[in-house]
mmCIF file with all atom_site columns, C-alpha atoms in Angstrom:
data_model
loop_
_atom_site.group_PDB
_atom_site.id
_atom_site.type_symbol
_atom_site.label_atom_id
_atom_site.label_alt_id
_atom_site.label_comp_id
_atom_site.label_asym_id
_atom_site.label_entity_id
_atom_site.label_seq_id
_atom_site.pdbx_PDB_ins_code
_atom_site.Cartn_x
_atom_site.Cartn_y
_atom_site.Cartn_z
_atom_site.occupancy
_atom_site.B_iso_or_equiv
_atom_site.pdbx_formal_charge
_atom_site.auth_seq_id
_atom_site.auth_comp_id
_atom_site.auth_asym_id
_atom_site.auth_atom_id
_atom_site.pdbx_PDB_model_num
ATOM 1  C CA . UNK A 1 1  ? 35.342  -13.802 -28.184 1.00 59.00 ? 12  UNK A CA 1
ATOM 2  C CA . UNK A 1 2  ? 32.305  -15.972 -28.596 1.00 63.00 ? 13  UNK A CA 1
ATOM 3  C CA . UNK A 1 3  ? 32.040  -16.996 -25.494 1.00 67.00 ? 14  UNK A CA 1
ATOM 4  C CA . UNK A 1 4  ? 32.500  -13.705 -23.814 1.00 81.00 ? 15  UNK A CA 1
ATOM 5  C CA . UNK A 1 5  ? 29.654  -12.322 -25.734 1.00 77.00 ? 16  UNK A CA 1
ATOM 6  C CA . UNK A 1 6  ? 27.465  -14.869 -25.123 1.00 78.00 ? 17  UNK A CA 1
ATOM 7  C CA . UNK A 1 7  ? 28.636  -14.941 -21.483 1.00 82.00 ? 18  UNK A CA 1
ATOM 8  C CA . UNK A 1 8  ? 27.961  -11.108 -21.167 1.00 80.00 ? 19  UNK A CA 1
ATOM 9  C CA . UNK A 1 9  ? 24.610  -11.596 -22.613 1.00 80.00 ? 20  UNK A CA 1
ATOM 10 C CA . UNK A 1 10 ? 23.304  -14.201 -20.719 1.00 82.00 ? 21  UNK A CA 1
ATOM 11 C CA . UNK A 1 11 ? 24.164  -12.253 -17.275 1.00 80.00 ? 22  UNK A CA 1
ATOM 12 C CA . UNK A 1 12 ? 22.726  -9.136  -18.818 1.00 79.00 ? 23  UNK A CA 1
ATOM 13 C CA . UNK A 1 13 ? 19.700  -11.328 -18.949 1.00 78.00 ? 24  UNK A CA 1
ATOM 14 C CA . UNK A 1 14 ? 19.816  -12.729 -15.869 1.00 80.00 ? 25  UNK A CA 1
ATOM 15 C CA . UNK A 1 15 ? 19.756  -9.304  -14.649 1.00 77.00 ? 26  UNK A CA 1
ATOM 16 C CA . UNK A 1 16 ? 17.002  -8.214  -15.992 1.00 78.00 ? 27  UNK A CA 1
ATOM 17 C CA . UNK A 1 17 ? 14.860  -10.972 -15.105 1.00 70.00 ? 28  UNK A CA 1
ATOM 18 C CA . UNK A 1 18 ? 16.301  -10.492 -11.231 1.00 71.00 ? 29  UNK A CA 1
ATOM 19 C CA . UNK A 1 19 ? 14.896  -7.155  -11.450 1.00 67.00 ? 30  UNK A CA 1
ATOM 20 C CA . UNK A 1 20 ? 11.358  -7.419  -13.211 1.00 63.00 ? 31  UNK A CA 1
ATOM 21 C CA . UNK A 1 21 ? 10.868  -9.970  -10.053 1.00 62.00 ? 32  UNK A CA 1
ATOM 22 C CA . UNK A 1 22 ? 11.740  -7.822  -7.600  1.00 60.00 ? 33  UNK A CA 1
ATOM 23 C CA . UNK A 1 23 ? 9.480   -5.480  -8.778  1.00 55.00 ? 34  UNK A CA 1
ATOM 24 C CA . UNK A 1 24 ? 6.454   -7.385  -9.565  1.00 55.00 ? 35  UNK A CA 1
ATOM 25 C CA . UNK A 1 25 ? 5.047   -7.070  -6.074  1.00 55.00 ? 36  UNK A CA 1
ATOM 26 C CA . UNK A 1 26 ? 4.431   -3.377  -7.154  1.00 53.00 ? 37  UNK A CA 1
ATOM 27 C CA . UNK A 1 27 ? 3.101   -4.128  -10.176 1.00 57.00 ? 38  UNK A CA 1
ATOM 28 C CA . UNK A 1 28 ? 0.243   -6.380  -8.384  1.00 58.00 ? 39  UNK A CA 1
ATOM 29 C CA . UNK A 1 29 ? -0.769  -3.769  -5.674  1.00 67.00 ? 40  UNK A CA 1
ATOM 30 C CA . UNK A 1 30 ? -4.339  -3.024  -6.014  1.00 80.00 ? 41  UNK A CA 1
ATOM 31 C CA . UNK A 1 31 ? -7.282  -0.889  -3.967  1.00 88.00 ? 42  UNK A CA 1
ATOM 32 C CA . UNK A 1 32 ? -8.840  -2.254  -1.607  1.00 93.00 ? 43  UNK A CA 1
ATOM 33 C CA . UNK A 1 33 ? -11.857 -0.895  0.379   1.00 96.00 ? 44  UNK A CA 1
ATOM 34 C CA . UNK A 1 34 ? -11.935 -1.616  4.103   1.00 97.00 ? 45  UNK A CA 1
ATOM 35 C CA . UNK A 1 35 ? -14.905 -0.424  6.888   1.00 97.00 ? 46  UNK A CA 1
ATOM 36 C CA . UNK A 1 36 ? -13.388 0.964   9.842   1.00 97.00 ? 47  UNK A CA 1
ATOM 37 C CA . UNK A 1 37 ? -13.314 3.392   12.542  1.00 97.00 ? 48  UNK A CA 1
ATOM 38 C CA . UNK A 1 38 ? -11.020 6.341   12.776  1.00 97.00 ? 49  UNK A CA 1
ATOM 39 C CA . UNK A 1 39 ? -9.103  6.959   15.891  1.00 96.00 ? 50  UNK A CA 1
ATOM 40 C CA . UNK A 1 40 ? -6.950  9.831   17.048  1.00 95.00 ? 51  UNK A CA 1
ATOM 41 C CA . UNK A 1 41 ? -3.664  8.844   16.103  1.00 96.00 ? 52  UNK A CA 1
ATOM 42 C CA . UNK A 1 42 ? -3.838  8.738   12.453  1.00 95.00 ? 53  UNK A CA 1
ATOM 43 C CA . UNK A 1 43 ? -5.209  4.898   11.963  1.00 97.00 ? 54  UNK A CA 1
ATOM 44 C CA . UNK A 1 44 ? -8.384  2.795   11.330  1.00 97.00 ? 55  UNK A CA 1
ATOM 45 C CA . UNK A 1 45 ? -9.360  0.067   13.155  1.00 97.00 ? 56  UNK A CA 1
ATOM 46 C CA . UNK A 1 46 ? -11.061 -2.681  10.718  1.00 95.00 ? 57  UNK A CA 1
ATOM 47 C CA . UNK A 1 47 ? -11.285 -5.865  11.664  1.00 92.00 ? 58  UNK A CA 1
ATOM 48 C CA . UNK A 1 48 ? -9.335  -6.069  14.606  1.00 92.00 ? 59  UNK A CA 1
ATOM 49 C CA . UNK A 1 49 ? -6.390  -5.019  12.294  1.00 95.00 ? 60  UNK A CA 1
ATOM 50 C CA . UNK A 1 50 ? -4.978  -1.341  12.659  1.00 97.00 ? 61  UNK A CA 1
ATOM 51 C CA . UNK A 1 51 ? -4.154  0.503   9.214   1.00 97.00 ? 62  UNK A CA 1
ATOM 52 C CA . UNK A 1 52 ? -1.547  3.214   9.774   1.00 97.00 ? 63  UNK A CA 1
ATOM 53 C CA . UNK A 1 53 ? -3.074  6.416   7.208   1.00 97.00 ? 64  UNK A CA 1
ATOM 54 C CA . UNK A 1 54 ? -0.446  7.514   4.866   1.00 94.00 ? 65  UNK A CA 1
ATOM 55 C CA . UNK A 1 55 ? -0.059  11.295  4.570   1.00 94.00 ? 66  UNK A CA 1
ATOM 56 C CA . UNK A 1 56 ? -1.525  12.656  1.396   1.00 94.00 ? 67  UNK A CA 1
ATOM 57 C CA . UNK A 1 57 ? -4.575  15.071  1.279   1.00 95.00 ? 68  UNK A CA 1
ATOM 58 C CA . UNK A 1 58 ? -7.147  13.034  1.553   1.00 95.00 ? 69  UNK A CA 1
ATOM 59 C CA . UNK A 1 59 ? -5.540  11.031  4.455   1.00 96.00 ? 70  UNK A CA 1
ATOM 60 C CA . UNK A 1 60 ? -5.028  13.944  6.376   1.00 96.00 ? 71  UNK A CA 1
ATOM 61 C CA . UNK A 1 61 ? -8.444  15.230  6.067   1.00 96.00 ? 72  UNK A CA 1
ATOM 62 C CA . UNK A 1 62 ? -9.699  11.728  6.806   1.00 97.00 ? 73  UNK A CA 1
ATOM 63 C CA . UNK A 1 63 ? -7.684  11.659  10.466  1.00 96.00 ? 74  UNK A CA 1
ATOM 64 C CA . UNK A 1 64 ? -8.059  15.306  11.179  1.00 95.00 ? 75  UNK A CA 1
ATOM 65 C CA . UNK A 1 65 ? -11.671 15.852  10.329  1.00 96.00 ? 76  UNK A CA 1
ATOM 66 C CA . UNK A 1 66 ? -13.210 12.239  10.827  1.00 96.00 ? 77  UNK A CA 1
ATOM 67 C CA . UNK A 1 67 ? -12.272 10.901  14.466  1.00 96.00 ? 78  UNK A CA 1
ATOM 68 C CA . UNK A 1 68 ? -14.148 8.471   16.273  1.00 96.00 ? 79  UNK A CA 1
ATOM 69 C CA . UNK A 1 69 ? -16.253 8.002   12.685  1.00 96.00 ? 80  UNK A CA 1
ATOM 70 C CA . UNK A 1 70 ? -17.298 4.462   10.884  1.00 97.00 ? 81  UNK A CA 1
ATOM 71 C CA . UNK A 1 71 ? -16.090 5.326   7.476   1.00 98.00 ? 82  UNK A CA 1
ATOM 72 C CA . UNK A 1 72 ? -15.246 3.049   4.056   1.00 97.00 ? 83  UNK A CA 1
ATOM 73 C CA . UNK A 1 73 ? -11.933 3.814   3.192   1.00 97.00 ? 84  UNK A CA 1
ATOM 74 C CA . UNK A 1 74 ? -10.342 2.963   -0.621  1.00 96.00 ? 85  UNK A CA 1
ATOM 75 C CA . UNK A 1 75 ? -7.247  3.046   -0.807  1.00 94.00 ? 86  UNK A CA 1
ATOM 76 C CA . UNK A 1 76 ? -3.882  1.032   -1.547  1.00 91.00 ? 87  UNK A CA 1
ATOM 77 C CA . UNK A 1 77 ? -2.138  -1.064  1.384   1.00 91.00 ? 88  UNK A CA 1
ATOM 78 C CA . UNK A 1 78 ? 1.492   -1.233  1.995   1.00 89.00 ? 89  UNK A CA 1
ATOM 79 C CA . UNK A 1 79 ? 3.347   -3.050  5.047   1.00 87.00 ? 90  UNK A CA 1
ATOM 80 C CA . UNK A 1 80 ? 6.514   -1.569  6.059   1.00 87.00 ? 91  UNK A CA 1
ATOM 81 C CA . UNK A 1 81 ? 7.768   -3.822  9.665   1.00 91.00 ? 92  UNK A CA 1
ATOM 82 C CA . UNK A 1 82 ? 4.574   -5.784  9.799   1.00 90.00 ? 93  UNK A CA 1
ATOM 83 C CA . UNK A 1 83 ? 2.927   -2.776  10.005  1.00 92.00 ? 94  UNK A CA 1
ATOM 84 C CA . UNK A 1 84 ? 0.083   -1.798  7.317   1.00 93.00 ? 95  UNK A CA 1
ATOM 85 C CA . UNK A 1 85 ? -0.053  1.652   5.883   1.00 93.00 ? 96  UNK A CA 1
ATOM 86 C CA . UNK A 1 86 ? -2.933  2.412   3.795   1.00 94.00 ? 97  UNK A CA 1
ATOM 87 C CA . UNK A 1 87 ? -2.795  5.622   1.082   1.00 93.00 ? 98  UNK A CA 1
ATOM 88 C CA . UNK A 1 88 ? -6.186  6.747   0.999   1.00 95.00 ? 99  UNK A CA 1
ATOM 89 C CA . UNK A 1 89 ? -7.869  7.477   -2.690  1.00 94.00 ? 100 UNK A CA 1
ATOM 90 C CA . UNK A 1 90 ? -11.447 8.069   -1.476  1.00 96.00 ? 101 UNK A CA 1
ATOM 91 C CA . UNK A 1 91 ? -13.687 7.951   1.165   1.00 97.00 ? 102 UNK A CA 1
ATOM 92 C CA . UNK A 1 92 ? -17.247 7.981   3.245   1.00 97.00 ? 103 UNK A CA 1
ATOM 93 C CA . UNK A 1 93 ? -19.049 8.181   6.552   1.00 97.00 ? 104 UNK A CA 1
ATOM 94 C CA . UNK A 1 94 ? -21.466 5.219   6.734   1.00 96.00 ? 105 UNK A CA 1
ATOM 95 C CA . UNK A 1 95 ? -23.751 4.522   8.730   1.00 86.00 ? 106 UNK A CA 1
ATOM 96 C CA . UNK A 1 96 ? -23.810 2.483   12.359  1.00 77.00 ? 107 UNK A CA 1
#
């Protein structure tokens, strides 16, 4: 009976910690700004690296209303088959 218990309650532990690391990486994610220009297929180019604009208000204004513009985008990056997705929280047209 002892051992059981104890037995149960270590893998009930072990469990837990298995899941707070998988989710961790979430935990971590913060904004980032990047400088970039819009194009007409719902991405910024920064950097030589293409950001894929996640659909939420502001994205969609940002792709619909903003092509061919140099704007700084803040927003939080996710990568889903090496590709990067970025959900836009704000933006702005900057200068050349």
């Amino acid at each position: 009976e002892m051992k059981t218990k104890a037995t149960k309650i270590k893998l009930c532990f072990m469990a837990t910690m298995v899941t707070i690391f998988s989710l961790l990486p979430f935990c971590w994610a913060a904004e980032v700004t990047i400088i970039g220009e819009v194009n007409d297929t719902r991405q910024i180019v920064a950097d030589k690296q293409i950001y894929e604009v996640d659909e939420n208000a502001l994205g969609d204004e940002l792709v619909y209303d903003y092509i061919s513009e140099r704007v700084k985008v803040t927003g939080f990056i996710t990568e889903k088959d090496e590709i990067k997705i970025i959900t836009v929280t704000s933006f702005k047209v900057v200068p050349e």
